[in-house]
Amino acid sequence: MVNTLNRTAKATGRRINHVYAPRGGCKEIFDARQEEVLISGPAGTGKSRACLEKIYAVCLLTPNVRALILRKTLRSLGSTALVTWRNYVVKEALETGQVVYYGGSSEHPPQYRFKNGSTVTIGGLDNPTRVMSSEYDIVYVQEATEITIEDLEYVKTRLRNWKIGFQQLLMDCNPAGDKHWLKLRCNEKRCVLIESRHEDNPRLFDLLPDGTHKVTPQGAKYIEILDNLTGVRYKRLRLGLWVSAEGIVYEEFDPYHHVLPWNYDEEGNRLPLPEDWSRYWVIDFGLVHPFVLKCYAEDPEDGCIYMYREIYHTQRTVAEHAQHILDIVCPETTIEWDDHINRVKRSRTERAWIEPKPVAIICDHDAEGRRTFEKATGLGTQPAIKFVYDGINLHKERLKLDKTTGIARFYLMEDALVERDQWLVDNLMPTCTQDEYPSYVWKVSADGRIQDEPVKRDDHGVDTDRYLTAHLDYKGKARVTMIDY
Ligand SMILES: Nc1ncnc2c1ncn2[C@@H]1O[C@H](COP(=O)(O)OP(=O)(O)OP(=O)(O)O)[C@@H](O)[C@H]1O
Ligand SMILES: [Mg+2]
């Protein structure tokens, strides 16, 4: 590949020194020509890099190719694939001006433009209008287990630019449950499945002349993190297996049904939930473990709950989190006026709420944490109802889909996370509540029987959901009035 890229660049008068040598599954996906291809594998095998390098090579080698890089939400793409794209794939081409970035306009989505007329458009399936009005030769969907089968079919209708000899939907993912629609689609051979392994990534393993692999120092550290994972996360992210957790607590939870897309205005801004819906905040305190603060809105008509904002972060104090949430919901504004008597301009800053105040702030039983939060925000809090088994059952009821309407009574809004915690990403831990639901399991006794008690691990986000459900649905609960001071 190196030679090919250098030759092409020379023809245009500039030499791009770009090196990429794919191995194993990553090489297979690089060379694949089928219409629908998925590369799956454990964490960090080089899947995304291989897909991005393929897009780059195709665009560089053929003029006027149109490629699209997509993820379920545009925001999540920015923190993952695009970092690899900019830092490793198009780095030299950006430096030499062979590729330039165009930030987008009301008509055109953001894209990377090649000197030969090829373009790589960037988009999210959460707001697809601008990107889906065009036709493409190759579309790469990152973390394809996040999208729906309808999304996939929609994307495929856009593959008809025909500037190259094949039109391709390229996808990557870590494995999900064995019954996931994408895995079933591969089983039915409607999509070609390519497996990748850690040995495919030269950062993690050196390939020795005799064909065996030797772990690199960076690889040893990474594999140690993976070896410390447990349960279904270990099986998927270390072993690359498509498996569902055994004894999963919230079997009713299905992202397809329970994670809702936002509505957007014409400028692409999320439309907030209605002003007259009651807001609740729920907090699970933590410092080494994630601190979780979630904001929920309740539809007054049917009592349905929508979780629309989530702070999920380690290594920050309660006071810092309190400041953070205040900056979001009631940012500081500066008011200026003319002091005519003294003939000077004066100003003062004050906070103004830009969304409804919560009618209750429900907290984990951490007296110190609650006091600090109350002091920093001036808002009262109340302790959560913590009956675990009853709370879980009530929450399961909310997640159940009504048999006739297909509607649940509890939803997570898509991409509600305020900021992804890089420490959690680097340590392959859940980074938001949605990550916890599939791996939250019941304890199993030594003789293999499932207990009435969940495993206390990666449960910070699911606990906050349970606290809110218990607050709303637990019969005979003590009524506690919110003190606002
Ligand atoms: N052939 C290669 N040569 C050099 N670096 C590579 C190669 N393949 C992967 N890498 C680097 O290894 C890191 C991990 O790769 P990548 O993000 O593509 O893995 P992944 O399989 O998509 O991970 P995840 O499962 O977390 O999505 C990236 O920094 C990438 O640039
Ligand atoms: Mg990836």
XYZ file of C-alpha atoms and ligand atoms in Angstrom:
517
model
C 0.000 0.000 0.000
C 2.825 2.380 0.860
C 4.243 2.217 -2.665
C 0.870 2.789 -4.286
C 0.155 5.849 -2.205
C 3.604 7.321 -2.817
C 3.296 6.791 -6.563
C -0.077 8.542 -6.734
C 1.106 11.453 -4.710
C 4.205 11.818 -6.890
C 2.009 12.120 -9.977
C 0.412 15.195 -8.439
C 3.822 16.655 -7.687
C 3.934 15.993 -3.938
C 5.099 12.989 -2.034
C 2.996 11.737 0.848
C 4.885 9.515 3.210
C 2.053 7.469 4.569
C 2.615 4.033 6.040
C -0.110 1.550 6.836
C 0.351 -2.200 6.822
C -2.828 -4.131 7.627
C -2.804 -7.688 8.946
C -5.272 -10.556 9.386
C -8.918 -9.459 9.490
C -7.882 -5.842 8.950
C -6.187 -6.799 5.688
C -9.228 -8.824 4.647
C -11.597 -5.873 5.126
C -9.129 -3.624 3.310
C -9.251 -5.890 0.272
C -12.970 -6.860 0.442
C -15.213 -5.830 -2.461
C -18.607 -7.210 -1.352
C -21.599 -4.897 -1.042
C -21.990 -5.267 2.746
C -19.050 -6.134 4.989
C -18.679 -6.116 8.760
C -15.437 -6.436 10.700
C -16.046 -7.529 14.260
C -13.644 -8.255 17.060
C -12.486 -7.478 20.564
C -11.377 -3.984 21.588
C -8.422 -2.323 19.902
C -7.626 -4.772 17.097
C -7.384 -1.993 14.490
C -10.860 -2.381 12.947
C -11.664 1.318 12.680
C -8.189 2.169 11.408
C -8.520 -0.438 8.646
C -11.907 0.940 7.505
C -10.636 4.518 7.535
C -7.432 3.610 5.680
C -9.520 1.900 3.033
C -11.654 4.991 2.546
C -8.528 7.134 2.315
C -6.873 4.837 -0.236
C -9.990 4.653 -2.409
C -10.417 8.432 -2.393
C -6.761 9.102 -3.081
C -6.483 6.631 -5.925
C -9.660 7.523 -7.850
C -10.939 11.021 -8.635
C -14.431 12.162 -7.664
C -15.157 9.322 -5.266
C -17.743 10.178 -2.623
C -17.279 8.473 0.742
C -19.244 8.844 3.953
C -18.164 8.168 7.540
C -21.174 7.623 9.780
C -21.963 6.745 13.352
C -25.256 6.585 15.214
C -24.609 10.080 16.528
C -22.308 12.685 15.042
C -21.005 13.663 18.471
C -19.705 10.170 19.267
C -17.958 10.022 15.901
C -15.978 13.141 16.762
C -14.443 11.539 19.826
C -13.475 8.251 18.159
C -13.081 7.559 14.438
C -12.351 11.147 13.531
C -9.454 11.304 15.970
C -7.834 8.287 14.262
C -8.711 9.757 10.867
C -7.051 13.110 11.534
C -4.104 11.917 13.623
C -3.083 8.855 11.635
C -4.880 8.470 8.323
C -5.025 11.876 6.637
C -2.371 13.511 8.809
C 0.281 13.870 6.093
C -2.262 14.710 3.399
C -3.641 17.534 5.547
C -0.111 18.811 6.139
C 0.733 18.848 2.428
C -2.629 20.284 1.422
C -3.613 17.174 -0.602
C -6.697 17.067 1.610
C -8.440 20.031 3.182
C -11.170 20.101 5.786
C -14.373 21.945 4.997
C -16.460 22.706 8.099
C -19.886 22.572 6.425
C -22.680 25.054 5.775
C -26.445 25.029 5.977
C -26.496 23.144 2.637
C -23.337 21.036 2.832
C -22.275 18.742 5.664
C -18.686 18.834 6.963
C -16.274 16.978 4.709
C -12.661 16.332 3.795
C -11.935 17.393 0.218
C -9.181 15.772 -1.838
C -7.317 17.597 -4.609
C -8.572 15.010 -7.114
C -12.222 15.870 -6.403
C -12.925 13.009 -4.012
C -14.712 13.835 -0.772
C -15.218 12.169 2.595
C -18.379 13.418 4.289
C -18.901 13.153 8.032
C -22.315 12.495 9.534
C -24.490 11.074 12.262
C -27.617 8.972 11.847
C -29.219 11.067 14.580
C -29.603 13.938 12.121
C -29.257 12.358 8.686
C -31.006 14.846 6.380
C -27.953 16.670 5.071
C -25.735 13.624 4.542
C -28.415 11.358 3.128
C -29.393 13.640 0.261
C -26.186 12.664 -1.610
C -24.989 9.515 -3.326
C -21.848 7.671 -2.279
C -19.433 4.948 -3.433
C -18.436 3.744 -0.012
C -20.008 4.276 3.402
C -18.288 3.337 6.646
C -20.527 2.908 9.700
C -18.554 2.858 12.925
C -19.881 0.728 15.826
C -22.610 -0.691 13.619
C -24.284 -2.569 16.499
C -25.612 0.845 17.589
C -27.665 1.350 14.428
C -30.963 -0.268 13.492
C -31.725 -2.490 10.542
C -33.827 0.386 9.159
C -30.765 2.668 9.372
C -28.733 0.087 7.460
C -31.310 -0.262 4.714
C -31.631 3.513 4.427
C -27.852 3.940 4.134
C -27.658 1.281 1.427
C -30.057 3.208 -0.800
C -27.405 5.972 -0.996
C -24.729 3.676 -2.497
C -24.933 4.533 -6.193
C -22.251 7.057 -7.146
C -20.418 4.452 -9.272
C -17.041 6.165 -9.508
C -15.334 2.911 -8.462
C -15.886 -0.668 -9.554
C -17.737 -1.659 -6.391
C -20.160 0.107 -4.051
C -19.734 -0.833 -0.441
C -21.206 -0.533 3.024
C -18.318 -1.056 5.389
C -19.035 -1.563 9.091
C -17.102 -2.296 12.259
C -18.107 -3.171 15.799
C -17.270 -4.972 19.004
C -19.487 -8.034 19.370
C -22.885 -7.624 21.021
C -25.413 -10.300 22.065
C -25.611 -13.503 20.027
C -29.152 -12.592 18.941
C -28.278 -9.115 17.770
C -29.885 -8.404 14.358
C -26.498 -7.660 12.796
C -25.066 -11.014 13.867
C -28.186 -12.786 12.589
C -27.801 -10.923 9.293
C -24.234 -12.239 9.037
C -25.398 -15.763 9.948
C -27.872 -15.514 7.051
C -24.943 -14.462 4.796
C -26.611 -11.195 3.889
C -23.547 -9.431 5.246
C -19.970 -10.728 5.086
C -18.493 -11.096 8.574
C -14.740 -10.726 9.029
C -13.199 -11.423 12.428
C -10.199 -9.516 13.718
C -7.871 -10.327 16.635
C -5.478 -8.419 18.836
C -2.553 -9.894 16.914
C -3.754 -7.912 13.859
C -2.678 -4.649 15.484
C 1.084 -3.937 15.217
C 0.810 -1.573 18.183
C -0.095 -4.561 20.355
C 1.827 -7.434 18.718
C 4.990 -7.690 16.625
C 4.855 -10.187 13.801
C 7.996 -12.359 13.947
C 9.677 -13.801 10.833
C 8.455 -17.310 11.735
C 4.834 -16.080 11.593
C 4.285 -16.060 15.378
C 3.424 -12.951 17.379
C 5.162 -11.277 20.309
C 3.311 -8.848 22.495
C 4.744 -5.277 22.536
C 5.162 -3.337 25.814
C 2.076 -1.237 24.919
C 0.233 -4.426 24.005
C 1.072 -6.049 27.357
C -0.455 -3.096 29.243
C -3.569 -3.118 27.094
C -4.071 -6.878 27.350
C -3.739 -6.600 31.139
C -6.619 -4.099 31.203
C -8.671 -6.446 29.050
C -7.834 -9.433 31.246
C -9.208 -7.566 34.258
C -12.636 -7.196 32.650
C -15.344 -9.481 33.928
C -18.557 -11.104 32.729
C -19.948 -10.302 29.349
C -17.565 -7.368 28.826
C -14.595 -9.753 29.099
C -16.152 -12.163 26.623
C -16.909 -9.467 24.082
C -13.987 -7.042 24.450
C -11.193 -9.514 25.245
C -12.338 -12.643 23.454
C -14.421 -11.052 20.710
C -17.411 -13.347 21.283
C -20.991 -12.523 20.339
C -22.623 -13.459 23.661
C -25.377 -12.207 25.935
C -24.869 -11.999 29.694
C -26.283 -14.902 31.697
C -28.862 -13.929 34.313
C -29.248 -10.438 32.938
C -31.370 -8.295 35.316
C -33.093 -5.981 32.870
C -33.887 -8.442 30.070
C -36.636 -6.032 29.020
C -34.112 -3.315 28.079
C -33.512 -3.125 24.361
C -31.736 -0.073 22.930
C -33.839 -0.429 19.799
C -36.957 0.350 21.847
C -35.662 2.209 24.899
C -33.158 4.646 23.407
C -34.915 7.455 21.580
C -33.560 9.864 18.966
C -33.902 13.592 19.515
C -35.894 15.939 17.328
C -33.872 18.743 15.753
C -34.608 22.240 14.534
C -33.569 23.403 11.050
C -30.126 24.479 12.248
C -29.431 21.042 13.648
C -29.965 21.933 17.321
C -31.678 19.444 19.587
C -35.221 20.465 20.489
C -35.568 20.403 24.280
C -38.274 18.367 25.990
C -41.456 20.359 26.773
C -41.157 23.068 29.432
C -44.226 21.913 31.323
C -42.888 18.400 31.996
C -41.661 17.874 35.563
C -37.907 17.436 35.922
C -36.168 15.078 38.353
C -32.495 14.698 39.081
C -31.000 11.522 40.542
C -27.472 11.249 41.894
C -25.241 8.284 42.707
C -22.112 9.623 44.401
C -18.647 8.380 43.496
C -15.057 9.472 43.075
C -13.061 6.348 42.200
C -16.265 4.827 40.851
C -18.256 7.063 38.535
C -20.339 9.874 39.977
C -23.648 9.776 38.122
C -26.138 12.626 37.869
C -29.069 12.150 35.522
C -31.829 14.544 34.533
C -35.241 13.129 33.719
C -38.487 14.624 32.387
C -41.948 13.188 33.074
C -44.685 13.391 30.473
C -47.712 14.571 32.510
C -50.170 12.741 30.220
C -48.960 9.186 30.739
C -46.290 9.486 33.430
C -43.643 8.225 31.017
C -40.045 9.111 31.946
C -37.351 10.377 29.551
C -33.732 10.539 30.741
C -32.254 13.442 28.763
C -28.936 14.319 30.373
C -26.258 12.264 32.062
C -23.055 13.142 33.874
C -21.046 9.918 34.346
C -17.508 10.673 35.475
C -14.776 9.552 37.863
C -12.099 11.539 39.732
C -14.078 14.726 40.226
C -15.372 16.073 43.532
C -19.041 16.605 44.320
C -18.425 20.378 44.376
C -16.981 20.194 40.843
C -19.958 18.189 39.602
C -22.372 20.639 41.262
C -20.672 23.537 39.504
C -20.779 21.647 36.216
C -24.518 20.951 36.336
C -25.251 24.556 37.366
C -23.211 25.820 34.410
C -25.397 23.695 32.136
C -28.863 24.373 33.543
C -28.414 27.924 34.811
C -25.374 29.452 33.160
C -23.969 32.742 34.325
C -25.011 35.773 32.306
C -23.560 39.253 32.556
C -25.982 42.151 32.919
C -24.610 45.578 32.010
C -26.139 48.998 32.634
C -25.155 52.666 32.589
C -24.782 54.282 35.968
C -25.852 57.770 34.907
C -25.202 59.349 38.294
C -21.547 58.303 38.435
C -21.231 58.202 34.635
C -19.748 54.727 34.509
C -20.746 51.418 32.981
C -21.614 48.777 35.559
C -22.114 45.046 35.272
C -22.954 42.061 37.387
C -23.191 38.339 36.702
C -26.118 36.227 37.703
C -27.375 32.737 36.984
C -30.607 32.189 35.059
C -32.310 28.812 34.674
C -32.688 27.793 31.043
C -34.771 24.711 31.789
C -37.291 23.852 34.527
C -35.903 23.369 38.035
C -36.114 19.796 39.278
C -39.114 19.036 41.474
C -36.985 16.509 43.367
C -33.305 15.638 43.609
C -33.003 12.036 44.736
C -29.661 10.868 46.061
C -27.744 7.841 47.098
C -27.330 7.715 50.914
C -24.111 9.651 51.202
C -24.705 12.349 53.816
C -21.469 14.188 53.089
C -22.075 14.115 49.338
C -25.614 15.399 49.754
C -24.521 18.242 52.058
C -21.812 19.341 49.633
C -24.166 19.219 46.670
C -26.866 21.171 48.530
C -24.408 23.802 49.657
C -22.912 24.249 46.192
C -26.225 24.426 44.327
C -28.603 25.856 46.933
C -31.000 23.013 46.103
C -32.458 20.503 48.559
C -32.043 16.760 48.085
C -33.742 13.656 49.422
C -32.518 10.113 50.038
C -33.414 7.417 47.527
C -35.718 4.502 48.336
C -33.154 1.742 48.133
C -35.102 -1.545 48.299
C -33.107 -3.286 45.607
C -35.290 -6.249 44.662
C -38.582 -4.330 44.761
C -37.024 -1.394 42.959
C -35.706 -3.638 40.193
C -39.111 -5.224 39.706
C -40.804 -1.841 39.501
C -38.240 -0.673 36.985
C -38.691 -3.842 34.921
C -42.414 -3.017 34.790
C -41.603 0.435 33.399
C -39.314 -1.052 30.733
C -41.922 -3.582 29.555
C -43.533 -2.693 26.249
C -47.295 -2.406 26.311
C -48.715 -5.370 24.367
C -51.060 -3.285 22.247
C -49.249 0.050 21.845
C -45.634 -1.205 22.006
C -44.817 1.740 24.274
C -42.684 1.549 27.430
C -42.852 3.932 30.384
C -39.149 4.637 30.626
C -36.762 5.846 27.925
C -33.176 7.045 27.577
C -32.616 9.843 25.087
C -29.844 9.050 22.641
C -26.380 10.398 23.389
C -27.486 12.067 26.614
C -23.982 11.849 28.043
C -22.520 15.306 28.685
C -18.855 14.285 28.426
C -17.209 10.872 27.965
C -14.728 10.082 30.757
C -11.433 9.254 29.041
C -10.218 7.232 32.032
C -13.237 4.944 31.691
C -12.694 4.693 27.917
C -9.018 3.789 28.386
C -9.907 1.151 30.961
C -12.737 -0.249 28.839
C -15.319 0.343 31.567
C -18.930 1.400 30.887
C -18.997 5.102 30.052
C -22.741 5.711 30.453
C -25.896 4.028 31.684
C -26.672 2.502 28.312
C -23.398 0.554 28.544
C -24.420 -0.883 31.946
C -27.818 -2.365 31.058
C -26.540 -5.378 29.042
C -23.971 -6.413 31.670
C -25.985 -5.891 34.882
C -26.596 -9.432 36.127
C -28.053 -11.389 39.051
C -25.643 -13.127 41.433
C -25.244 -16.840 40.805
C -24.695 -19.243 43.729
C -21.895 -21.831 43.802
C -24.352 -24.492 42.593
C -25.313 -22.309 39.611
C -28.662 -20.984 40.857
C -29.573 -17.364 40.117
C -30.054 -15.297 43.292
C -32.495 -12.462 44.018
C -29.634 -10.028 44.279
C -27.678 -8.326 41.498
C -23.890 -8.328 41.230
C -22.694 -5.011 42.643
C -20.564 -3.978 39.695
C -21.018 -1.391 36.935
C -24.395 -0.472 38.432
C -24.120 3.296 39.004
C -26.298 4.360 36.097
C -28.845 1.561 36.396
C -29.152 2.351 40.120
C -30.127 5.957 39.417
C -32.871 4.755 37.064
C -34.116 2.383 39.749
C -34.099 5.154 42.387
C -36.287 7.340 40.207
C -38.699 4.511 39.451
C -38.909 3.669 43.163
C -39.541 7.341 43.945
C -42.408 7.464 41.464
C -43.890 3.994 41.714
C -43.125 2.554 45.154
C -46.425 2.207 46.963
C -46.525 3.366 50.542
C -43.453 5.481 50.104
C -42.996 8.287 52.591
C -43.834 11.606 50.961
C -40.832 13.868 51.257
C -41.112 17.499 50.346
C -38.322 19.210 48.528
C -36.647 22.009 50.414
C -35.470 24.738 48.082
C -33.284 27.320 49.740
N -1.912 -1.557 11.139
C -1.738 -0.608 12.061
N -0.596 0.110 12.097
C -0.405 1.070 13.046
N -1.286 1.377 14.005
C -2.453 0.710 14.027
C -2.735 -0.334 13.067
N -3.957 -0.827 13.337
C -4.398 -0.129 14.399
N -3.510 0.781 14.807
C -3.672 1.750 15.910
O -4.169 1.075 17.056
C -5.132 1.888 17.734
C -6.449 1.115 17.858
O -6.973 0.930 16.566
P -8.531 1.074 16.256
O -9.122 2.233 16.974
O -8.676 1.016 14.789
O -9.038 -0.275 16.923
P -10.532 -0.831 17.002
O -10.451 -2.279 16.748
O -11.421 -0.030 16.129
O -10.854 -0.543 18.536
P -12.320 -0.572 19.255
O -12.691 -2.006 19.369
O -12.021 0.038 20.587
O -13.242 0.229 18.408
C -5.291 3.165 16.920
O -4.513 4.185 17.487
C -4.751 2.774 15.558
O -4.216 3.892 14.870
Mg -13.156 1.145 16.581
